[in-house]
């Protein structure tokens, strides 16, 4: 499987340097970034090809992995899916725009392309998906961030946002991927609280789900990527796992 990457930052670096062709025949071949130097650096590290225009990868790539920005999803995903090329999308917050989501879904269906959204920086999506249509009554997410990660200097915790995921995306477009992923996993606009907490030095995500099945709570305490403190290491690792799963015979816990 030949893979093209859009966005050669923290996530792309971890994925590219962790995957070798022996991993179920995955070849990360094409690299595109609006900063061509980043694409060239990663391409030379991986023995791949840096492209000046993302269209250059579309004649050969079997799958395009987006790890750039929500804007890039809006710009490139419709073109890629129209060509029937599958995608992995990391900037899941882009799908909180319902009109865009519906349009992209239509394009993917018509052209027989698949869109894969990794679990990203949070655990518990397997359970959320399992119970989504079976009496799930309540799903909420509490995200705690360090003051440093938000460029703040405070002594007491402060609630930055409390409301629905669809509103959180408008105020925190770069921090909404987890809320967006959970919302999509259970097909509802979940309750979100974002707290800046001087007692944490990592991004902490607490999911609570209640319903006819019972109740569960997951807590994910993420170490950041060294090259981008806003991004959790786990997000990149979840994409690696997803990529490797495509050619596996047995899938566990999906
Ligand atoms: N799903 C999740 O749980 C999750 C977790 C962390 C990060 N993310 C998202 O993944 C994306 C990548 O994260 P990262 O930490 O690697 O970011 P990063 O800032 O380290 O790297 C992003 C790269 O994409 C490039 N880029 C941005 N917009 C572009 C565009 N329109 N066209 C071409 N290149 C573009 C930038 O130049 C940069 O090199 C972000 O959108 C981030 O919000 C998702």
PDB file of C-alpha atoms and ligand atoms in Angstrom:
ATOM      1  CA  UNK A   1       0.000   0.000   0.000  1.00  0.00           C
ATOM      2  CA  UNK A   2       1.479   3.338  -1.100  1.00  0.00           C
ATOM      3  CA  UNK A   3       0.721   6.168   1.285  1.00  0.00           C
ATOM      4  CA  UNK A   4       0.936   9.923   0.719  1.00  0.00           C
ATOM      5  CA  UNK A   5       1.149  12.273   3.687  1.00  0.00           C
ATOM      6  CA  UNK A   6      -0.285  15.775   3.877  1.00  0.00           C
ATOM      7  CA  UNK A   7       1.276  17.770   6.715  1.00  0.00           C
ATOM      8  CA  UNK A   8       4.850  16.894   7.675  1.00  0.00           C
ATOM      9  CA  UNK A   9       4.848  17.960  11.330  1.00  0.00           C
ATOM     10  CA  UNK A  10       4.909  16.122  14.656  1.00  0.00           C
ATOM     11  CA  UNK A  11       2.435  13.324  13.859  1.00  0.00           C
ATOM     12  CA  UNK A  12       3.848  12.685  10.385  1.00  0.00           C
ATOM     13  CA  UNK A  13       7.371  12.459  11.801  1.00  0.00           C
ATOM     14  CA  UNK A  14       6.423   9.824  14.377  1.00  0.00           C
ATOM     15  CA  UNK A  15       4.441   7.790  11.852  1.00  0.00           C
ATOM     16  CA  UNK A  16       7.081   7.964   9.132  1.00  0.00           C
ATOM     17  CA  UNK A  17       9.972   7.066  11.389  1.00  0.00           C
ATOM     18  CA  UNK A  18       8.021   4.178  12.983  1.00  0.00           C
ATOM     19  CA  UNK A  19       6.724   2.448   9.863  1.00  0.00           C
ATOM     20  CA  UNK A  20       8.954   0.325   7.675  1.00  0.00           C
ATOM     21  CA  UNK A  21       7.869  -1.399   4.420  1.00  0.00           C
ATOM     22  CA  UNK A  22       8.014  -4.736   6.230  1.00  0.00           C
ATOM     23  CA  UNK A  23       4.971  -3.522   8.216  1.00  0.00           C
ATOM     24  CA  UNK A  24       2.353  -5.265   6.084  1.00  0.00           C
ATOM     25  CA  UNK A  25       3.716  -3.735   2.905  1.00  0.00           C
ATOM     26  CA  UNK A  26       3.070  -0.128   3.927  1.00  0.00           C
ATOM     27  CA  UNK A  27       5.224   2.259   1.905  1.00  0.00           C
ATOM     28  CA  UNK A  28       5.045   5.895   2.947  1.00  0.00           C
ATOM     29  CA  UNK A  29       6.086   7.391  -0.349  1.00  0.00           C
ATOM     30  CA  UNK A  30       4.811  10.937  -0.892  1.00  0.00           C
ATOM     31  CA  UNK A  31       5.183  13.976   1.352  1.00  0.00           C
ATOM     32  CA  UNK A  32       3.375  17.281   0.980  1.00  0.00           C
ATOM     33  CA  UNK A  33       3.454  20.324   3.236  1.00  0.00           C
ATOM     34  CA  UNK A  34       2.783  23.991   2.619  1.00  0.00           C
ATOM     35  CA  UNK A  35       6.308  24.371   4.007  1.00  0.00           C
ATOM     36  CA  UNK A  36       8.227  22.466   1.315  1.00  0.00           C
ATOM     37  CA  UNK A  37      11.327  22.236   3.492  1.00  0.00           C
ATOM     38  CA  UNK A  38       9.384  20.109   5.990  1.00  0.00           C
ATOM     39  CA  UNK A  39       8.208  17.816   3.208  1.00  0.00           C
ATOM     40  CA  UNK A  40      11.749  17.507   1.835  1.00  0.00           C
ATOM     41  CA  UNK A  41      13.234  16.735   5.257  1.00  0.00           C
ATOM     42  CA  UNK A  42      10.772  13.966   5.959  1.00  0.00           C
ATOM     43  CA  UNK A  43      10.987  12.579   2.430  1.00  0.00           C
ATOM     44  CA  UNK A  44      14.761  12.324   2.646  1.00  0.00           C
ATOM     45  CA  UNK A  45      14.499  10.641   6.043  1.00  0.00           C
ATOM     46  CA  UNK A  46      12.082   8.054   4.629  1.00  0.00           C
ATOM     47  CA  UNK A  47      13.572   7.690   1.154  1.00  0.00           C
ATOM     48  CA  UNK A  48      10.326   9.092  -0.286  1.00  0.00           C
ATOM     49  CA  UNK A  49       9.314  11.902  -2.615  1.00  0.00           C
ATOM     50  CA  UNK A  50       8.474  15.469  -1.616  1.00  0.00           C
ATOM     51  CA  UNK A  51       5.804  17.017  -3.835  1.00  0.00           C
ATOM     52  CA  UNK A  52       5.147  20.705  -4.426  1.00  0.00           C
ATOM     53  CA  UNK A  53       1.478  20.123  -5.193  1.00  0.00           C
ATOM     54  CA  UNK A  54      -0.592  17.480  -3.372  1.00  0.00           C
ATOM     55  CA  UNK A  55      -2.191  16.476  -6.706  1.00  0.00           C
ATOM     56  CA  UNK A  56       1.159  14.986  -7.726  1.00  0.00           C
ATOM     57  CA  UNK A  57       0.673  12.081  -5.323  1.00  0.00           C
ATOM     58  CA  UNK A  58      -2.836  11.191  -6.414  1.00  0.00           C
ATOM     59  CA  UNK A  59      -1.993   9.098  -9.500  1.00  0.00           C
ATOM     60  CA  UNK A  60      -0.003   6.615  -7.447  1.00  0.00           C
ATOM     61  CA  UNK A  61      -1.083   6.721  -3.775  1.00  0.00           C
ATOM     62  CA  UNK A  62      -3.537   4.101  -2.486  1.00  0.00           C
ATOM     63  CA  UNK A  63      -4.223   6.104   0.650  1.00  0.00           C
ATOM     64  CA  UNK A  64      -3.643   9.673   1.784  1.00  0.00           C
ATOM     65  CA  UNK A  65      -2.955  10.389   5.424  1.00  0.00           C
ATOM     66  CA  UNK A  66      -3.887  13.914   6.498  1.00  0.00           C
ATOM     67  CA  UNK A  67      -2.020  15.244   9.511  1.00  0.00           C
ATOM     68  CA  UNK A  68      -1.965  18.962   8.762  1.00  0.00           C
ATOM     69  CA  UNK A  69      -4.950  21.072   9.881  1.00  0.00           C
ATOM     70  CA  UNK A  70      -8.764  21.265   9.727  1.00  0.00           C
ATOM     71  CA  UNK A  71      -8.428  23.752   6.840  1.00  0.00           C
ATOM     72  CA  UNK A  72      -6.350  21.279   4.892  1.00  0.00           C
ATOM     73  CA  UNK A  73      -9.094  18.650   5.289  1.00  0.00           C
ATOM     74  CA  UNK A  74     -11.606  21.077   3.812  1.00  0.00           C
ATOM     75  CA  UNK A  75      -9.293  21.943   0.940  1.00  0.00           C
ATOM     76  CA  UNK A  76      -7.885  18.556  -0.041  1.00  0.00           C
ATOM     77  CA  UNK A  77     -10.269  15.799   1.146  1.00  0.00           C
ATOM     78  CA  UNK A  78     -12.995  16.370  -1.485  1.00  0.00           C
ATOM     79  CA  UNK A  79     -10.413  16.219  -4.315  1.00  0.00           C
ATOM     80  CA  UNK A  80      -8.750  13.082  -2.951  1.00  0.00           C
ATOM     81  CA  UNK A  81     -11.995  11.214  -2.256  1.00  0.00           C
ATOM     82  CA  UNK A  82     -13.374  12.158  -5.677  1.00  0.00           C
ATOM     83  CA  UNK A  83     -10.522  10.128  -7.151  1.00  0.00           C
ATOM     84  CA  UNK A  84     -11.649   7.117  -5.103  1.00  0.00           C
ATOM     85  CA  UNK A  85      -8.574   7.282  -2.853  1.00  0.00           C
ATOM     86  CA  UNK A  86      -9.020   6.256   0.780  1.00  0.00           C
ATOM     87  CA  UNK A  87      -7.997   8.649   3.541  1.00  0.00           C
ATOM     88  CA  UNK A  88      -6.937   8.657   7.156  1.00  0.00           C
ATOM     89  CA  UNK A  89      -7.851  11.991   8.700  1.00  0.00           C
ATOM     90  CA  UNK A  90      -6.291  13.282  11.920  1.00  0.00           C
ATOM     91  CA  UNK A  91      -7.809  16.798  11.970  1.00  0.00           C
ATOM     92  CA  UNK A  92     -11.206  15.394  12.851  1.00  0.00           C
ATOM     93  CA  UNK A  93     -12.508  18.742  14.120  1.00  0.00           C
ATOM     94  CA  UNK A  94     -13.119  19.618  10.447  1.00  0.00           C
ATOM     95  CA  UNK A  95     -16.121  17.274  10.533  1.00  0.00           C
ATOM     96  CA  UNK A  96     -17.932  19.338  13.132  1.00  0.00           C
ATOM     97  CA  UNK A  97     -19.013  21.434  10.133  1.00  0.00           C
ATOM     98  CA  UNK A  98     -22.080  19.353   9.315  1.00  0.00           C
ATOM     99  CA  UNK A  99     -22.515  20.628   5.753  1.00  0.00           C
ATOM    100  CA  UNK A 100     -18.907  19.794   4.986  1.00  0.00           C
ATOM    101  CA  UNK A 101     -19.236  16.377   6.648  1.00  0.00           C
ATOM    102  CA  UNK A 102     -22.349  15.479   4.627  1.00  0.00           C
ATOM    103  CA  UNK A 103     -20.737  16.633   1.394  1.00  0.00           C
ATOM    104  CA  UNK A 104     -17.563  14.644   1.983  1.00  0.00           C
ATOM    105  CA  UNK A 105     -19.547  11.564   2.954  1.00  0.00           C
ATOM    106  CA  UNK A 106     -21.497  11.802  -0.301  1.00  0.00           C
ATOM    107  CA  UNK A 107     -18.325  12.183  -2.364  1.00  0.00           C
ATOM    108  CA  UNK A 108     -16.711   9.199  -0.625  1.00  0.00           C
ATOM    109  CA  UNK A 109     -19.777   6.981  -1.140  1.00  0.00           C
ATOM    110  CA  UNK A 110     -20.206   7.858  -4.818  1.00  0.00           C
ATOM    111  CA  UNK A 111     -16.525   7.209  -5.507  1.00  0.00           C
ATOM    112  CA  UNK A 112     -16.223   4.127  -3.318  1.00  0.00           C
ATOM    113  CA  UNK A 113     -13.558   5.710  -1.091  1.00  0.00           C
ATOM    114  CA  UNK A 114     -13.191   5.055   2.633  1.00  0.00           C
ATOM    115  CA  UNK A 115     -12.524   7.637   5.346  1.00  0.00           C
ATOM    116  CA  UNK A 116     -10.746   6.343   8.454  1.00  0.00           C
ATOM    117  CA  UNK A 117     -10.669   8.358  11.661  1.00  0.00           C
ATOM    118  CA  UNK A 118      -8.155   7.018  14.208  1.00  0.00           C
ATOM    119  CA  UNK A 119      -9.073   7.021  17.884  1.00  0.00           C
ATOM    120  CA  UNK A 120      -6.400   9.692  18.303  1.00  0.00           C
ATOM    121  CA  UNK A 121      -5.520  11.063  21.704  1.00  0.00           C
ATOM    122  CA  UNK A 122      -8.172   9.226  23.702  1.00  0.00           C
ATOM    123  CA  UNK A 123      -9.136   5.727  24.816  1.00  0.00           C
ATOM    124  CA  UNK A 124     -12.643   4.310  25.170  1.00  0.00           C
ATOM    125  CA  UNK A 125     -14.061   4.759  21.670  1.00  0.00           C
ATOM    126  CA  UNK A 126     -14.533   0.999  21.318  1.00  0.00           C
ATOM    127  CA  UNK A 127     -17.035   1.080  24.199  1.00  0.00           C
ATOM    128  CA  UNK A 128     -18.746   4.255  22.991  1.00  0.00           C
ATOM    129  CA  UNK A 129     -19.292   2.741  19.538  1.00  0.00           C
ATOM    130  CA  UNK A 130     -20.583  -0.522  20.995  1.00  0.00           C
ATOM    131  CA  UNK A 131     -23.256   1.134  23.120  1.00  0.00           C
ATOM    132  CA  UNK A 132     -24.090   4.120  20.884  1.00  0.00           C
ATOM    133  CA  UNK A 133     -27.371   2.687  19.619  1.00  0.00           C
ATOM    134  CA  UNK A 134     -28.265   0.649  22.700  1.00  0.00           C
ATOM    135  CA  UNK A 135     -29.636   2.980  25.323  1.00  0.00           C
ATOM    136  CA  UNK A 136     -26.664   5.316  25.670  1.00  0.00           C
ATOM    137  CA  UNK A 137     -28.042   8.137  27.801  1.00  0.00           C
ATOM    138  CA  UNK A 138     -25.108  10.364  28.600  1.00  0.00           C
ATOM    139  CA  UNK A 139     -21.632  10.987  27.211  1.00  0.00           C
ATOM    140  CA  UNK A 140     -19.352  13.698  28.476  1.00  0.00           C
ATOM    141  CA  UNK A 141     -15.736  14.728  28.072  1.00  0.00           C
ATOM    142  CA  UNK A 142     -13.674  16.712  30.544  1.00  0.00           C
ATOM    143  CA  UNK A 143     -10.342  17.846  29.120  1.00  0.00           C
ATOM    144  CA  UNK A 144      -7.650  19.283  31.381  1.00  0.00           C
ATOM    145  CA  UNK A 145      -4.755  21.182  29.904  1.00  0.00           C
ATOM    146  CA  UNK A 146      -1.682  22.660  31.518  1.00  0.00           C
ATOM    147  CA  UNK A 147      -1.477  26.478  31.617  1.00  0.00           C
ATOM    148  CA  UNK A 148       1.819  26.188  29.712  1.00  0.00           C
ATOM    149  CA  UNK A 149       0.197  24.397  26.775  1.00  0.00           C
ATOM    150  CA  UNK A 150      -2.218  27.308  26.415  1.00  0.00           C
ATOM    151  CA  UNK A 151       0.334  30.053  27.063  1.00  0.00           C
ATOM    152  CA  UNK A 152      -1.323  30.954  30.379  1.00  0.00           C
ATOM    153  CA  UNK A 153       0.139  31.716  33.802  1.00  0.00           C
ATOM    154  CA  UNK A 154      -2.455  30.905  36.501  1.00  0.00           C
ATOM    155  CA  UNK A 155      -2.478  29.409  40.032  1.00  0.00           C
ATOM    156  CA  UNK A 156      -6.047  28.024  40.233  1.00  0.00           C
ATOM    157  CA  UNK A 157      -7.939  25.906  37.756  1.00  0.00           C
ATOM    158  CA  UNK A 158     -10.159  27.807  35.356  1.00  0.00           C
ATOM    159  CA  UNK A 159     -13.037  26.496  33.234  1.00  0.00           C
ATOM    160  CA  UNK A 160     -12.352  27.701  29.719  1.00  0.00           C
ATOM    161  CA  UNK A 161     -15.387  26.173  28.094  1.00  0.00           C
ATOM    162  CA  UNK A 162     -18.527  24.291  29.066  1.00  0.00           C
ATOM    163  CA  UNK A 163     -21.103  23.318  26.480  1.00  0.00           C
ATOM    164  CA  UNK A 164     -21.635  21.209  23.400  1.00  0.00           C
ATOM    165  CA  UNK A 165     -18.826  19.869  21.206  1.00  0.00           C
ATOM    166  CA  UNK A 166     -20.231  21.753  18.200  1.00  0.00           C
ATOM    167  CA  UNK A 167     -19.773  25.046  20.072  1.00  0.00           C
ATOM    168  CA  UNK A 168     -16.343  24.103  21.453  1.00  0.00           C
ATOM    169  CA  UNK A 169     -15.049  23.732  17.894  1.00  0.00           C
ATOM    170  CA  UNK A 170     -15.802  27.388  17.199  1.00  0.00           C
ATOM    171  CA  UNK A 171     -13.775  28.575  20.186  1.00  0.00           C
ATOM    172  CA  UNK A 172     -10.988  25.987  20.221  1.00  0.00           C
ATOM    173  CA  UNK A 173     -10.631  24.749  16.636  1.00  0.00           C
ATOM    174  CA  UNK A 174      -7.169  23.295  17.241  1.00  0.00           C
ATOM    175  CA  UNK A 175      -8.087  21.523  20.490  1.00  0.00           C
ATOM    176  CA  UNK A 176     -11.332  19.883  19.500  1.00  0.00           C
ATOM    177  CA  UNK A 177     -10.237  16.660  17.821  1.00  0.00           C
ATOM    178  CA  UNK A 178     -10.998  14.471  20.819  1.00  0.00           C
ATOM    179  CA  UNK A 179     -14.480  15.938  21.349  1.00  0.00           C
ATOM    180  CA  UNK A 180     -15.187  15.647  17.629  1.00  0.00           C
ATOM    181  CA  UNK A 181     -14.043  12.011  17.515  1.00  0.00           C
ATOM    182  CA  UNK A 182     -16.247  11.004  20.464  1.00  0.00           C
ATOM    183  CA  UNK A 183     -19.220  12.891  18.968  1.00  0.00           C
ATOM    184  CA  UNK A 184     -18.785  11.051  15.698  1.00  0.00           C
ATOM    185  CA  UNK A 185     -18.359   7.680  17.423  1.00  0.00           C
ATOM    186  CA  UNK A 186     -21.771   7.982  19.077  1.00  0.00           C
ATOM    187  CA  UNK A 187     -23.409  10.303  16.540  1.00  0.00           C
ATOM    188  CA  UNK A 188     -24.394  12.978  19.028  1.00  0.00           C
ATOM    189  CA  UNK A 189     -23.239  16.410  20.116  1.00  0.00           C
ATOM    190  CA  UNK A 190     -21.525  15.462  23.394  1.00  0.00           C
ATOM    191  CA  UNK A 191     -21.083  17.617  26.520  1.00  0.00           C
ATOM    192  CA  UNK A 192     -17.606  19.087  26.784  1.00  0.00           C
ATOM    193  CA  UNK A 193     -15.751  20.884  29.556  1.00  0.00           C
ATOM    194  CA  UNK A 194     -12.265  22.300  28.946  1.00  0.00           C
ATOM    195  CA  UNK A 195     -10.313  23.192  32.074  1.00  0.00           C
ATOM    196  CA  UNK A 196      -6.926  24.827  32.335  1.00  0.00           C
ATOM    197  CA  UNK A 197      -5.388  23.203  35.408  1.00  0.00           C
ATOM    198  CA  UNK A 198      -2.084  24.212  37.025  1.00  0.00           C
ATOM    199  CA  UNK A 199      -1.905  20.739  38.633  1.00  0.00           C
ATOM    200  CA  UNK A 200      -1.498  18.890  35.339  1.00  0.00           C
ATOM    201  CA  UNK A 201       1.488  18.831  33.042  1.00  0.00           C
ATOM    202  CA  UNK A 202      -0.182  16.795  30.302  1.00  0.00           C
ATOM    203  CA  UNK A 203      -3.428  16.752  28.328  1.00  0.00           C
ATOM    204  CA  UNK A 204      -5.888  14.704  30.380  1.00  0.00           C
ATOM    205  CA  UNK A 205      -9.137  13.462  28.831  1.00  0.00           C
ATOM    206  CA  UNK A 206     -11.861  11.930  30.974  1.00  0.00           C
ATOM    207  CA  UNK A 207     -14.794  10.309  29.200  1.00  0.00           C
ATOM    208  CA  UNK A 208     -17.916   9.291  31.102  1.00  0.00           C
ATOM    209  CA  UNK A 209     -20.632   7.225  29.433  1.00  0.00           C
ATOM    210  CA  UNK A 210     -23.850   6.048  31.060  1.00  0.00           C
ATOM    211  CA  UNK A 211     -26.789   4.076  29.743  1.00  0.00           C
ATOM    212  CA  UNK A 212     -28.740   0.823  29.756  1.00  0.00           C
ATOM    213  CA  UNK A 213     -25.457  -1.111  29.564  1.00  0.00           C
ATOM    214  CA  UNK A 214     -24.158   0.390  32.798  1.00  0.00           C
ATOM    215  CA  UNK A 215     -21.480   3.021  33.031  1.00  0.00           C
ATOM    216  CA  UNK A 216     -17.821   3.526  32.193  1.00  0.00           C
ATOM    217  CA  UNK A 217     -15.180   6.137  32.690  1.00  0.00           C
ATOM    218  CA  UNK A 218     -11.828   6.335  30.911  1.00  0.00           C
ATOM    219  CA  UNK A 219      -8.977   8.643  31.793  1.00  0.00           C
ATOM    220  CA  UNK A 220      -6.164   9.253  29.308  1.00  0.00           C
ATOM    221  CA  UNK A 221      -3.123  11.155  30.554  1.00  0.00           C
ATOM    222  CA  UNK A 222      -1.102  11.966  27.491  1.00  0.00           C
ATOM    223  CA  UNK A 223       2.540  12.782  27.146  1.00  0.00           C
ATOM    224  CA  UNK A 224       3.011  15.354  24.413  1.00  0.00           C
ATOM    225  CA  UNK A 225       5.055  14.846  21.256  1.00  0.00           C
ATOM    226  CA  UNK A 226       8.505  16.331  21.738  1.00  0.00           C
ATOM    227  CA  UNK A 227       8.223  18.381  18.549  1.00  0.00           C
ATOM    228  CA  UNK A 228       4.707  19.717  19.231  1.00  0.00           C
ATOM    229  CA  UNK A 229       3.555  20.006  22.874  1.00  0.00           C
ATOM    230  CA  UNK A 230      -0.036  20.567  21.697  1.00  0.00           C
ATOM    231  CA  UNK A 231      -0.160  17.091  20.188  1.00  0.00           C
ATOM    232  CA  UNK A 232      -0.301  13.873  22.194  1.00  0.00           C
ATOM    233  CA  UNK A 233       2.019  11.010  21.384  1.00  0.00           C
ATOM    234  CA  UNK A 234      -0.963   8.629  21.545  1.00  0.00           C
ATOM    235  CA  UNK A 235      -2.589  10.358  18.559  1.00  0.00           C
ATOM    236  CA  UNK A 236       0.308   9.408  16.285  1.00  0.00           C
ATOM    237  CA  UNK A 237       0.460   5.888  17.728  1.00  0.00           C
ATOM    238  CA  UNK A 238      -3.252   5.347  17.042  1.00  0.00           C
ATOM    239  CA  UNK A 239      -2.705   6.210  13.366  1.00  0.00           C
ATOM    240  CA  UNK A 240       0.202   3.772  13.157  1.00  0.00           C
ATOM    241  CA  UNK A 241      -2.000   1.026  14.622  1.00  0.00           C
ATOM    242  CA  UNK A 242      -4.769   1.839  12.152  1.00  0.00           C
ATOM    243  CA  UNK A 243      -2.391   1.735   9.185  1.00  0.00           C
ATOM    244  CA  UNK A 244      -1.007  -1.618  10.274  1.00  0.00           C
ATOM    245  CA  UNK A 245      -4.495  -3.045  10.787  1.00  0.00           C
ATOM    246  CA  UNK A 246      -5.500  -2.775   7.125  1.00  0.00           C
ATOM    247  CA  UNK A 247      -3.736  -5.987   6.125  1.00  0.00           C
ATOM    248  CA  UNK A 248      -4.241  -7.974   9.297  1.00  0.00           C
ATOM    249  CA  UNK A 249      -6.344 -11.117   9.332  1.00  0.00           C
ATOM    250  CA  UNK A 250      -7.666 -10.747  12.855  1.00  0.00           C
ATOM    251  CA  UNK A 251      -8.852  -7.426  14.203  1.00  0.00           C
ATOM    252  CA  UNK A 252      -9.121  -7.097  17.964  1.00  0.00           C
ATOM    253  CA  UNK A 253     -11.028  -4.486  19.951  1.00  0.00           C
ATOM    254  CA  UNK A 254     -12.195  -2.451  16.974  1.00  0.00           C
TER     255      UNK A 254
HETATM  256  N1  LIG B   1      -7.291  13.129  16.191  1.00  0.00           N
HETATM  257  C1  LIG B   1      -6.592  13.499  17.265  1.00  0.00           C
HETATM  258  O1  LIG B   1      -6.822  13.046  18.392  1.00  0.00           O
HETATM  259  C2  LIG B   1      -5.484  14.504  17.090  1.00  0.00           C
HETATM  260  C3  LIG B   1      -4.525  14.634  18.091  1.00  0.00           C
HETATM  261  C4  LIG B   1      -3.498  15.543  17.894  1.00  0.00           C
HETATM  262  C5  LIG B   1      -3.460  16.325  16.764  1.00  0.00           C
HETATM  263  N2  LIG B   1      -4.430  16.200  15.826  1.00  0.00           N
HETATM  264  C6  LIG B   1      -4.445  17.052  14.620  1.00  0.00           C
HETATM  265  O2  LIG B   1      -3.552  16.531  13.669  1.00  0.00           O
HETATM  266  C7  LIG B   1      -3.025  17.592  12.866  1.00  0.00           C
HETATM  267  C8  LIG B   1      -1.499  17.493  12.814  1.00  0.00           C
HETATM  268  O3  LIG B   1      -0.964  17.595  14.120  1.00  0.00           O
HETATM  269  P1  LIG B   1       0.630  17.826  14.316  1.00  0.00           P
HETATM  270  O4  LIG B   1       0.867  17.849  15.773  1.00  0.00           O
HETATM  271  O5  LIG B   1       1.385  16.888  13.458  1.00  0.00           O
HETATM  272  O6  LIG B   1       0.750  19.322  13.763  1.00  0.00           O
HETATM  273  P2  LIG B   1       2.092  20.105  13.396  1.00  0.00           P
HETATM  274  O7  LIG B   1       1.749  21.552  13.559  1.00  0.00           O
HETATM  275  O8  LIG B   1       3.264  19.571  14.108  1.00  0.00           O
HETATM  276  O9  LIG B   1       2.269  19.792  11.841  1.00  0.00           O
HETATM  277  C9  LIG B   1       1.302  20.169  10.886  1.00  0.00           C
HETATM  278  C10 LIG B   1       2.013  20.323   9.545  1.00  0.00           C
HETATM  279  O10 LIG B   1       1.002  20.513   8.562  1.00  0.00           O
HETATM  280  C11 LIG B   1       1.366  21.583   7.720  1.00  0.00           C
HETATM  281  N3  LIG B   1       0.134  22.195   7.223  1.00  0.00           N
HETATM  282  C12 LIG B   1      -0.810  22.850   7.931  1.00  0.00           C
HETATM  283  N4  LIG B   1      -1.813  23.250   7.141  1.00  0.00           N
HETATM  284  C13 LIG B   1      -1.488  22.837   5.878  1.00  0.00           C
HETATM  285  C14 LIG B   1      -2.123  22.938   4.616  1.00  0.00           C
HETATM  286  N5  LIG B   1      -3.310  23.562   4.467  1.00  0.00           N
HETATM  287  N6  LIG B   1      -1.508  22.384   3.550  1.00  0.00           N
HETATM  288  C15 LIG B   1      -0.316  21.766   3.668  1.00  0.00           C
HETATM  289  N7  LIG B   1       0.348  21.636   4.843  1.00  0.00           N
HETATM  290  C16 LIG B   1      -0.242  22.159   5.930  1.00  0.00           C
HETATM  291  C17 LIG B   1       2.207  22.525   8.582  1.00  0.00           C
HETATM  292  O11 LIG B   1       3.078  23.314   7.817  1.00  0.00           O
HETATM  293  C18 LIG B   1       2.944  21.528   9.489  1.00  0.00           C
HETATM  294  O12 LIG B   1       4.180  21.140   8.938  1.00  0.00           O
HETATM  295  C19 LIG B   1      -3.548  18.895  13.495  1.00  0.00           C
HETATM  296  O13 LIG B   1      -4.670  19.379  12.787  1.00  0.00           O
HETATM  297  C20 LIG B   1      -3.955  18.472  14.881  1.00  0.00           C
HETATM  298  O14 LIG B   1      -5.000  19.279  15.421  1.00  0.00           O
HETATM  299  C21 LIG B   1      -5.420  15.293  15.958  1.00  0.00           C
END
